[in-house]
Coordinates of C-alpha atoms in Angstrom, one line a residue:
Chain A
X1 CA 0.2 -0.2 0.3
X2 CA 3.0 2.4 0.8
X3 CA 4.5 2.0 -2.4
X4 CA 1.3 1.8 -3.9
X5 CA 1.1 6.1 -2.3
X6 CA 4.5 6.7 -3.2
X7 CA 4.6 5.5 -7.2
X8 CA 1.4 7.2 -7.7
X9 CA 3.3 10.4 -5.8
X10 CA 6.1 9.8 -8.2
X11 CA 3.8 9.7 -11.6
X12 CA 1.9 13.3 -9.2
X13 CA 4.7 15.0 -8.1
X14 CA 5.9 17.2 -11.5
X15 CA 2.2 18.3 -12.1
X16 CA 1.5 19.3 -8.8
X17 CA 5.4 20.9 -8.8
X18 CA 4.5 23.6 -11.5
X19 CA 1.2 24.4 -10.2
X20 CA 2.6 25.6 -6.8
X21 CA 5.6 27.3 -8.6
X22 CA 2.2 29.4 -10.4
X23 CA 1.0 29.8 -7.1
X24 CA 4.2 30.8 -5.4
X25 CA 5.1 33.2 -8.1
X26 CA 1.8 35.1 -7.8
X27 CA 1.8 35.1 -3.9
X28 CA 5.2 36.4 -3.3
X29 CA 4.4 39.0 -6.3
X30 CA 1.0 40.1 -4.7
X31 CA 3.2 40.6 -1.3
X32 CA 4.5 43.5 -2.6
X33 CA 2.0 44.6 -5.1
X34 CA -1.9 46.8 -3.2
X35 CA -4.7 45.0 -3.6
X36 CA -6.6 46.7 -5.9
X37 CA -3.5 45.6 -8.8
X38 CA -2.9 42.2 -6.9
X39 CA -5.2 40.4 -5.2
X40 CA -3.3 37.2 -3.6
X41 CA -3.9 33.4 -4.4
X42 CA -6.6 33.3 -1.0
X43 CA -8.3 36.2 -2.2
X44 CA -9.2 34.9 -6.0
X45 CA -9.8 31.3 -4.8
X46 CA -13.0 33.8 -2.5
X47 CA -14.1 34.9 -5.2
X48 CA -13.8 31.5 -7.5
X49 CA -15.8 29.7 -4.5
X50 CA -18.6 32.6 -4.6
X51 CA -18.1 33.3 -8.1
X52 CA -19.2 29.7 -9.7
X53 CA -22.7 30.0 -8.1
X54 CA -23.7 33.6 -9.6
X55 CA -26.0 33.2 -12.7
X56 CA -23.7 35.8 -14.4
X57 CA -21.1 33.8 -14.6
X58 CA -23.0 30.6 -15.0
X59 CA -24.7 32.3 -17.6
X60 CA -21.0 32.8 -19.5
X61 CA -20.0 29.1 -18.9
X62 CA -22.7 27.7 -20.8
X63 CA -22.6 30.3 -24.3
X64 CA -19.2 29.5 -24.3
X65 CA -19.0 25.8 -23.2
X66 CA -22.4 25.3 -26.0
X67 CA -20.0 27.4 -29.0
X68 CA -17.1 24.7 -28.1
X69 CA -19.2 21.6 -28.2
X70 CA -20.4 22.9 -31.6
X71 CA -17.6 23.9 -33.0
X72 CA -14.7 21.5 -31.8
X73 CA -16.4 17.8 -32.6
X74 CA -18.1 19.9 -36.4
X75 CA -13.9 20.7 -36.8
X76 CA -12.4 17.6 -35.9
X77 CA -15.4 15.3 -38.1
X78 CA -14.2 17.7 -41.0
X79 CA -10.9 17.5 -40.6
X80 CA -11.1 13.6 -40.2
X81 CA -12.8 13.5 -42.7
X82 CA -11.0 15.5 -45.5
X83 CA -7.5 13.9 -44.1
X84 CA -8.5 10.7 -44.9
X85 CA -10.1 11.5 -48.1
X86 CA -6.8 13.2 -48.8
X87 CA -5.1 10.3 -47.2
X88 CA -6.3 8.4 -50.6
X89 CA -6.1 10.5 -53.2
X90 CA -3.0 12.2 -54.0
X91 CA -4.4 14.9 -56.3
X92 CA -6.3 15.5 -53.0
X93 CA -3.9 15.6 -50.6
X94 CA -1.8 18.5 -52.5
X95 CA -5.3 20.5 -52.8
X96 CA -5.2 20.2 -49.2
X97 CA -2.1 21.1 -48.6
X98 CA -2.3 24.3 -50.3
X99 CA -5.5 25.0 -48.9
X100 CA -4.2 24.3 -45.2
X101 CA -1.4 26.0 -46.2
X102 CA -3.5 29.5 -46.4
X103 CA -5.7 29.1 -43.8
X104 CA -2.4 28.7 -41.4
X105 CA -0.9 32.0 -42.4
X106 CA -4.0 33.8 -41.1
X107 CA -4.4 34.4 -38.2
X108 CA -8.4 32.9 -37.4
X109 CA -9.4 35.3 -35.5
X110 CA -8.7 37.6 -38.1
X111 CA -11.6 36.5 -39.9
X112 CA -14.1 38.1 -37.1
X113 CA -14.7 40.9 -38.2
X114 CA -15.4 39.6 -41.5
X115 CA -18.0 37.1 -40.2
X116 CA -20.1 39.5 -38.2
X117 CA -20.6 42.0 -41.0
X118 CA -21.0 38.4 -42.6
X119 CA -23.6 36.7 -39.7
X120 CA -23.6 39.4 -37.6
X121 CA -23.1 39.4 -33.4
X122 CA -23.5 35.9 -32.0
X123 CA -22.5 32.1 -32.0
X124 CA -22.4 31.9 -35.8
X125 CA -19.1 34.0 -36.4
X126 CA -17.4 32.1 -33.3
X127 CA -18.1 28.5 -33.9
X128 CA -17.4 29.9 -37.3
X129 CA -14.1 30.4 -36.0
X130 CA -13.2 27.5 -33.9
X131 CA -14.1 25.1 -37.3
X132 CA -11.3 27.5 -38.9
X133 CA -9.3 27.3 -36.4
X134 CA -9.3 23.2 -35.3
X135 CA -9.7 21.6 -38.4
X136 CA -6.2 21.2 -39.7
X137 CA -4.5 19.5 -36.8
X138 CA -7.1 17.0 -37.1
X139 CA -7.1 16.8 -40.9
X140 CA -3.1 17.0 -41.1
X141 CA -2.1 13.8 -38.9
X142 CA -5.4 11.6 -40.2
X143 CA -3.9 12.6 -43.5
X144 CA -0.8 11.2 -43.1
X145 CA -1.9 8.4 -41.4
X146 CA -3.6 7.3 -44.1
X147 CA -1.1 7.6 -45.8
X148 CA 1.7 5.7 -44.3
X149 CA -0.8 2.6 -43.8
X150 CA 0.9 -0.5 -42.8
X151 CA 0.6 -2.5 -47.0
X152 CA 0.5 -5.7 -45.2
X153 CA -2.1 -4.8 -43.3
X154 CA -4.1 -3.9 -46.5
X155 CA -3.0 -7.0 -48.3
X156 CA -4.2 -9.3 -45.5
X157 CA -7.4 -8.0 -45.7
X158 CA -7.2 -8.5 -50.0
X159 CA -6.9 -11.3 -49.2
X160 CA -9.3 -12.4 -46.9
X161 CA -11.7 -11.4 -48.8
X162 CA -12.2 -7.4 -47.5
X163 CA -14.3 -5.1 -50.1
X164 CA -13.0 -1.7 -50.7
X165 CA -15.7 -0.1 -48.0
X166 CA -14.3 -3.2 -45.5
X167 CA -11.0 -1.6 -46.2
X168 CA -12.0 1.3 -44.6
X169 CA -14.0 0.5 -42.2
X170 CA -11.4 -2.3 -40.9
X171 CA -7.9 -1.1 -41.3
X172 CA -8.1 2.5 -42.3
X173 CA -10.1 3.6 -39.7
X174 CA -8.6 1.7 -36.7
X175 CA -5.0 2.3 -37.9
X176 CA -5.3 5.8 -38.2
X177 CA -7.3 6.1 -34.8
X178 CA -4.5 6.6 -32.5
X179 CA -4.0 9.7 -35.8
X180 CA -6.9 11.5 -34.8
X181 CA -7.1 11.1 -31.0
X182 CA -3.7 13.1 -32.0
X183 CA -5.4 15.1 -33.8
X184 CA -8.1 16.7 -31.6
X185 CA -5.8 17.2 -28.8
X186 CA -3.7 19.8 -31.0
X187 CA -7.5 20.7 -32.5
X188 CA -8.8 21.2 -29.0
X189 CA -5.8 23.5 -28.4
X190 CA -6.6 25.5 -31.5
X191 CA -10.7 25.3 -30.5
X192 CA -10.1 26.5 -26.9
X193 CA -8.0 29.6 -27.4
X194 CA -10.0 31.0 -30.6
X195 CA -13.2 30.5 -28.9
X196 CA -12.0 32.3 -26.0
X197 CA -10.6 35.3 -28.0
X198 CA -13.1 35.6 -30.8
X199 CA -15.4 36.3 -27.4
X200 CA -12.7 38.8 -26.9
X201 CA -12.2 40.9 -30.2
X202 CA -16.3 41.2 -29.7
X203 CA -17.9 38.4 -31.5
X204 CA -20.8 38.2 -29.0
X205 CA -21.6 40.1 -25.8
X206 CA -21.6 36.9 -23.5
X207 CA -19.5 33.9 -23.1
X208 CA -16.1 33.8 -20.9
X209 CA -13.8 35.8 -23.3
X210 CA -16.9 38.7 -23.4
X211 CA -16.7 38.3 -19.0
X212 CA -13.4 38.8 -18.9
X213 CA -12.7 41.3 -21.4
X214 CA -15.4 43.4 -19.6
X215 CA -13.7 42.8 -15.7
X216 CA -11.0 44.3 -17.6
X217 CA -13.1 47.4 -18.9
X218 CA -14.2 48.1 -15.3
X219 CA -10.5 47.0 -13.1
X220 CA -12.2 44.2 -11.6
X221 CA -8.6 42.5 -10.7
X222 CA -10.1 39.7 -8.7
X223 CA -12.7 38.8 -11.5
X224 CA -10.2 39.0 -14.2
X225 CA -7.7 36.4 -12.6
X226 CA -10.6 34.4 -11.5
X227 CA -11.4 34.3 -15.3
X228 CA -8.0 33.4 -16.1
X229 CA -7.9 30.5 -13.2
X230 CA -11.8 29.9 -14.6
X231 CA -10.5 29.5 -18.6
X232 CA -7.2 27.1 -18.0
X233 CA -9.1 24.2 -15.1
X234 CA -11.6 23.2 -17.8
X235 CA -8.6 23.4 -20.7
X236 CA -7.3 21.1 -18.3
X237 CA -9.8 19.4 -17.8
X238 CA -11.2 18.8 -20.7
X239 CA -7.7 17.5 -22.7
X240 CA -6.0 16.1 -19.4
X241 CA -9.4 14.2 -18.6
X242 CA -12.4 14.1 -21.3
X243 CA -9.5 13.2 -24.2
X244 CA -7.1 11.8 -22.4
X245 CA -9.9 9.2 -21.1
X246 CA -10.9 8.9 -24.4
X247 CA -7.5 7.7 -26.0
X248 CA -7.2 4.8 -23.0
X249 CA -10.2 3.7 -23.4
X250 CA -10.3 3.7 -27.7
X251 CA -6.4 2.7 -27.8
X252 CA -7.0 -0.1 -24.8
X253 CA -4.7 -2.1 -27.2
X254 CA -2.2 0.0 -26.6
X255 CA -1.6 0.3 -23.5
X256 CA -1.8 -3.4 -23.0
X257 CA 1.8 -4.9 -21.4
X258 CA 4.8 -6.0 -23.3
X259 CA 6.3 -9.9 -25.0
X260 CA 5.3 -12.2 -22.7
Chain B
X1 CA -15.2 -29.8 -52.8
X2 CA -12.7 -28.8 -55.7
X3 CA -8.9 -28.5 -54.8
X4 CA -6.9 -26.1 -56.8
X5 CA -3.9 -27.0 -59.0
X6 CA -1.9 -23.9 -59.5
X7 CA -0.5 -23.5 -63.2
X8 CA 2.3 -20.9 -63.7
X9 CA 3.2 -20.5 -67.7
X10 CA 5.8 -18.2 -69.2
X11 CA 5.4 -15.5 -66.4
X12 CA 7.0 -12.3 -67.1
X13 CA 7.4 -9.6 -64.4
X14 CA 9.2 -6.2 -64.2
X15 CA 9.1 -3.5 -61.8
X16 CA 9.9 -0.2 -63.4
X17 CA 13.5 -1.5 -65.4
X18 CA 14.1 -4.4 -63.2
X19 CA 13.5 -7.5 -64.6
X20 CA 12.6 -10.0 -62.1
X21 CA 10.8 -12.8 -62.8
X22 CA 11.9 -14.2 -66.2
X23 CA 10.0 -17.0 -68.3
X24 CA 8.9 -19.2 -65.2
X25 CA 6.7 -21.8 -65.4
X26 CA 6.2 -23.9 -62.7
X27 CA 3.3 -26.4 -61.5
X28 CA 1.6 -27.2 -58.9
X29 CA -0.8 -30.3 -58.5
X30 CA -3.4 -30.6 -56.0
X31 CA -2.6 -30.8 -52.4
X32 CA 0.8 -31.5 -53.0
X33 CA 3.1 -29.7 -50.4
X34 CA 5.7 -27.6 -53.0
X35 CA 8.5 -24.6 -52.3
X36 CA 10.3 -22.2 -53.7
X37 CA 13.6 -21.4 -53.2
X38 CA 16.3 -19.1 -54.1
X39 CA 18.3 -16.2 -52.4
X40 CA 16.4 -12.7 -52.3
X41 CA 15.9 -11.0 -55.5
X42 CA 15.3 -14.5 -57.1
X43 CA 11.3 -12.9 -57.3
X44 CA 10.0 -15.6 -55.9
X45 CA 7.5 -13.5 -53.5
X46 CA 6.4 -11.9 -56.0
X47 CA 5.3 -15.1 -58.0
X48 CA 4.0 -16.1 -54.8
X49 CA 1.7 -12.9 -54.7
X50 CA 0.8 -13.3 -58.6
X51 CA -0.6 -17.0 -57.2
X52 CA -2.3 -14.9 -54.2
X53 CA -4.0 -12.6 -56.9
X54 CA -1.6 -9.5 -55.5
X55 CA 0.0 -8.9 -58.8
X56 CA -0.2 -9.4 -61.9
X57 CA 2.5 -10.7 -64.9
X58 CA 2.9 -8.2 -67.9
X59 CA 3.7 -11.8 -69.5
X60 CA 2.0 -14.8 -69.5
X61 CA -0.2 -16.9 -67.4
X62 CA -1.2 -17.4 -63.6
X63 CA -4.4 -19.9 -62.8
X64 CA -5.7 -22.1 -60.3
X65 CA -7.7 -24.9 -62.1
X66 CA -7.9 -23.2 -65.6
X67 CA -8.9 -20.0 -64.0
X68 CA -6.8 -17.3 -64.7
X69 CA -6.2 -15.6 -61.1
X70 CA -6.8 -11.9 -61.4
X71 CA -8.0 -10.6 -57.6
X72 CA -7.2 -12.4 -54.1
X73 CA -9.7 -15.2 -53.2
X74 CA -10.6 -16.0 -50.0
X75 CA -9.8 -19.4 -51.5
X76 CA -6.2 -19.3 -51.2
X77 CA -5.1 -17.8 -48.4
X78 CA -1.6 -16.0 -48.1
X79 CA 0.7 -16.2 -44.8
X80 CA 2.6 -13.0 -44.6
X81 CA 6.3 -13.2 -43.2
X82 CA 5.6 -10.4 -41.1
X83 CA 2.5 -12.6 -38.9
X84 CA 0.7 -9.2 -40.1
X85 CA -1.5 -8.9 -37.4
X86 CA -4.0 -6.5 -36.6
X87 CA -2.6 -5.0 -33.5
X88 CA -5.8 -3.7 -32.1
X89 CA -8.1 -7.3 -32.3
X90 CA -7.6 -9.7 -30.0
X91 CA -6.0 -12.9 -31.0
X92 CA -10.0 -13.9 -31.7
X93 CA -10.8 -11.1 -33.9
X94 CA -7.6 -11.9 -35.5
X95 CA -9.0 -14.7 -36.5
X96 CA -12.4 -13.9 -36.9
X97 CA -11.2 -11.5 -39.7
X98 CA -11.9 -13.3 -42.5
X99 CA -15.4 -14.6 -41.4
X100 CA -16.6 -11.5 -40.8
X101 CA -15.9 -10.1 -43.9
X102 CA -18.0 -12.7 -45.3
X103 CA -21.1 -11.3 -43.4
X104 CA -20.9 -15.2 -40.9
X105 CA -22.5 -15.0 -37.8
X106 CA -20.7 -13.7 -34.5
X107 CA -21.7 -17.7 -32.9
X108 CA -20.4 -18.9 -36.0
X109 CA -16.8 -17.1 -35.6
X110 CA -16.9 -17.6 -32.9
X111 CA -16.9 -22.0 -32.7
X112 CA -14.9 -21.4 -35.8
X113 CA -12.0 -20.0 -34.5
X114 CA -11.5 -21.5 -31.0
X115 CA -11.5 -24.6 -32.9
X116 CA -8.6 -23.2 -35.1
X117 CA -7.1 -21.8 -32.0
X118 CA -7.0 -24.8 -30.4
X119 CA -5.4 -26.6 -34.0
X120 CA -2.4 -24.5 -33.2
X121 CA -2.0 -24.8 -29.8
X122 CA -3.2 -20.9 -28.4
X123 CA -6.1 -22.4 -26.4
X124 CA -6.9 -19.6 -24.4
X125 CA -5.5 -17.0 -25.7
X126 CA -8.7 -16.1 -27.3
X127 CA -8.9 -12.7 -25.8
X128 CA -4.9 -11.8 -26.0
X129 CA -3.1 -8.9 -28.2
X130 CA -1.2 -9.4 -30.5
X131 CA 1.8 -7.4 -28.7
X132 CA 1.1 -10.1 -25.5
X133 CA 2.6 -13.3 -27.3
X134 CA 5.8 -14.3 -28.6
X135 CA 6.9 -14.2 -32.5
X136 CA 5.9 -17.5 -33.3
X137 CA 2.5 -17.4 -31.2
X138 CA 1.9 -14.2 -33.5
X139 CA 2.8 -16.7 -36.4
X140 CA 0.8 -18.9 -35.0
X141 CA -2.2 -16.5 -34.9
X142 CA -1.8 -15.8 -38.6
X143 CA -1.9 -19.1 -39.8
X144 CA -5.1 -19.8 -38.2
X145 CA -6.2 -16.8 -39.4
X146 CA -5.8 -18.2 -42.5
X147 CA -7.2 -21.8 -41.7
X148 CA -10.3 -21.1 -40.5
X149 CA -11.3 -19.8 -43.7
X150 CA -10.6 -23.3 -45.1
X151 CA -8.4 -22.2 -48.4
X152 CA -7.4 -25.1 -50.8
X153 CA -4.7 -22.9 -51.3
X154 CA -1.7 -22.1 -48.4
X155 CA 0.4 -19.0 -50.2
X156 CA 3.8 -19.0 -46.8
X157 CA 6.0 -16.6 -47.8
X158 CA 9.0 -16.9 -45.2
X159 CA 6.7 -17.7 -42.6
X160 CA 9.1 -18.5 -40.1
X161 CA 12.5 -16.1 -41.6
X162 CA 11.8 -13.8 -38.0
X163 CA 11.5 -16.2 -35.4
X164 CA 14.7 -18.2 -33.8
X165 CA 15.6 -21.6 -34.9
X166 CA 14.7 -24.0 -32.1
X167 CA 10.8 -21.9 -32.9
X168 CA 11.6 -22.6 -36.9
X169 CA 11.6 -26.3 -36.2
X170 CA 9.3 -26.9 -34.6
X171 CA 6.6 -24.7 -36.2
X172 CA 8.0 -27.0 -39.2
X173 CA 6.3 -30.0 -37.2
X174 CA 3.4 -28.0 -36.7
X175 CA 2.6 -27.4 -40.2
X176 CA 3.2 -30.8 -41.6
X177 CA 0.5 -31.6 -39.2
X178 CA -2.1 -29.7 -40.5
X179 CA -1.4 -30.0 -43.6
X180 CA -1.4 -34.0 -44.3
X181 CA -4.5 -35.2 -44.9
X182 CA -6.2 -31.8 -45.1
X183 CA -6.0 -32.2 -49.3
X184 CA -4.9 -28.4 -49.1
X185 CA -2.1 -27.0 -52.3
X186 CA 0.9 -25.8 -50.2
X187 CA 3.2 -23.3 -51.6
X188 CA 6.3 -22.0 -49.7
X189 CA 8.5 -19.9 -50.2
X190 CA 11.8 -20.0 -49.0
X191 CA 15.3 -18.7 -48.5
X192 CA 16.1 -21.9 -45.7
X193 CA 17.3 -25.2 -47.9
X194 CA 16.8 -27.8 -45.4
X195 CA 12.8 -26.6 -44.7
X196 CA 12.1 -27.1 -47.8
X197 CA 14.2 -29.8 -48.6
X198 CA 12.0 -30.8 -44.6
X199 CA 8.7 -30.1 -46.4
X200 CA 7.8 -29.8 -49.5
X201 CA 7.1 -33.1 -52.1
X202 CA 8.7 -31.0 -55.1
X203 CA 11.1 -27.8 -55.3
X204 CA 11.4 -25.7 -57.5
X205 CA 14.8 -23.9 -57.9
X206 CA 15.1 -20.1 -59.0
X207 CA 18.3 -18.2 -59.4
X208 CA 18.4 -14.1 -59.0
X209 CA 18.1 -11.3 -61.4
X210 CA 16.4 -12.2 -63.0
X211 CA 14.6 -14.5 -61.6
X212 CA 14.8 -17.7 -63.6
X213 CA 13.6 -21.2 -62.6
X214 CA 17.0 -23.7 -62.8
X215 CA 15.5 -26.7 -61.5
X216 CA 12.2 -28.8 -60.4
X217 CA 13.3 -31.4 -57.6
X218 CA 11.0 -34.0 -56.8
X219 CA 11.3 -35.9 -53.7
X220 CA 9.4 -38.3 -52.4
X221 CA 10.8 -39.7 -49.5
X222 CA 7.8 -40.7 -46.9
X223 CA 7.6 -38.0 -43.2
X224 CA 8.8 -37.6 -40.8
X225 CA 11.8 -37.1 -43.0
X226 CA 15.6 -37.6 -41.3
X227 CA 16.6 -34.0 -41.6
X228 CA 20.3 -35.6 -41.4
X229 CA 19.7 -38.3 -44.2
X230 CA 21.5 -39.4 -47.2
X231 CA 19.3 -38.6 -49.7
X232 CA 18.5 -34.7 -48.4
X233 CA 22.0 -34.7 -47.4
X234 CA 22.7 -35.1 -51.5
X235 CA 19.7 -32.7 -52.9
X236 CA 21.2 -29.9 -50.2
X237 CA 24.2 -29.8 -51.7
X238 CA 23.1 -30.2 -55.7
X239 CA 20.8 -27.6 -54.1
X240 CA 23.8 -25.4 -53.0
X241 CA 25.5 -25.9 -55.8
X242 CA 23.0 -24.8 -57.9
X243 CA 22.4 -21.7 -55.8
X244 CA 26.5 -21.1 -56.3
X245 CA 27.2 -21.4 -52.9
X246 CA 29.4 -24.6 -53.0
X247 CA 31.9 -26.1 -55.3

């Protein structure tokens, strides 16, 4: 039992140390600053405890999560599909790479004014930016995996009598699944960043990005810090808990012990 | 059941400017165990892939029972050098793959897979993943994956090339047990002369660049054969001379 604990601790301490360092720097700086300029960790945590039950905050959170939950999976689906097609057709791969190269040289947030004029304020411009920002890591990852598929795995299936559709479902999909998940993790970072940024630059008058900008405008430093912590926590939760869990579940075979 | 006679006639094949096979003709009768030996680069794998339907000749014909082979068929199963199991599937799921593709019910698939796994000595490994098995066990699974389809022809592409010497000998004996009395036609590609001599009724010796058939040897020695018997020794020497490995 003692051994188990020490092993868990071995895994956990780097994370704990990283979080601890940041909080420590914050707290030390807060000692030398007036509280209205930089409130300490306890003050912000206290505000956080109270803040997460306030209706304004809950609405804000709900709005942001809604945009994320619509935009991010759409981007993953679109990216995965395009990547798979590109992996199967060389011509389409060149086309997709060029398209992505162009889109990548334009920061996604740049589309906001354009989209607002086109669609008006609200969810549509923000969700569109999320999709633009996060479909391509998925597409590139899946495209590379599809191009590099194990030829023998395909031939085995052909010999066993697989049709084209069966090849896709039984070989291409499972073999590219690890890349789907890596792509989805990178895409999530992009989606989250562009979501908050879009809300900040005025895509909508609600959401976490809007709330933090508003708190900044009225110089509410405690609220600004509270939103920073929340935005960080949500992203960490999605990336390290939900996506990681999904990965372990879907790629069970990868986490099974080595040769016996 | 109709067993297949394999007939390869005047086959030529090039990849780009590289001539791989030149005027190769050979026949393998139904139910016989044939082996092709030759150095790497003699096109023996290409020949096997043609019989499997994964490759087409530039000239000449490759036929099974008088019908030209132009696509893979579950009647002719190929066993690859690198076991080529799907790492994301369990042993059982790997074995059942072909049956699943053919739309056979889950229950029947499971029964047939269990039976075949027993034949290759892997009872109880149904739920393991390939990464949990040794090299020899993985190759047994890939043999089971082919056997479960009950093919007329088994095509073996240096199936034991990646295994250690001791495992290889055991696997050869197991292969004979599987084949004897089954009526299946076997075509084994190997660069191991002893393996061919121990297993085959008929040995085709090929030379490299371009690949040509240099000799056909018929062995009617009873099995199990003595790996160190006199006749085997003479034939080994003959093949080694043909391949320029011995004066």
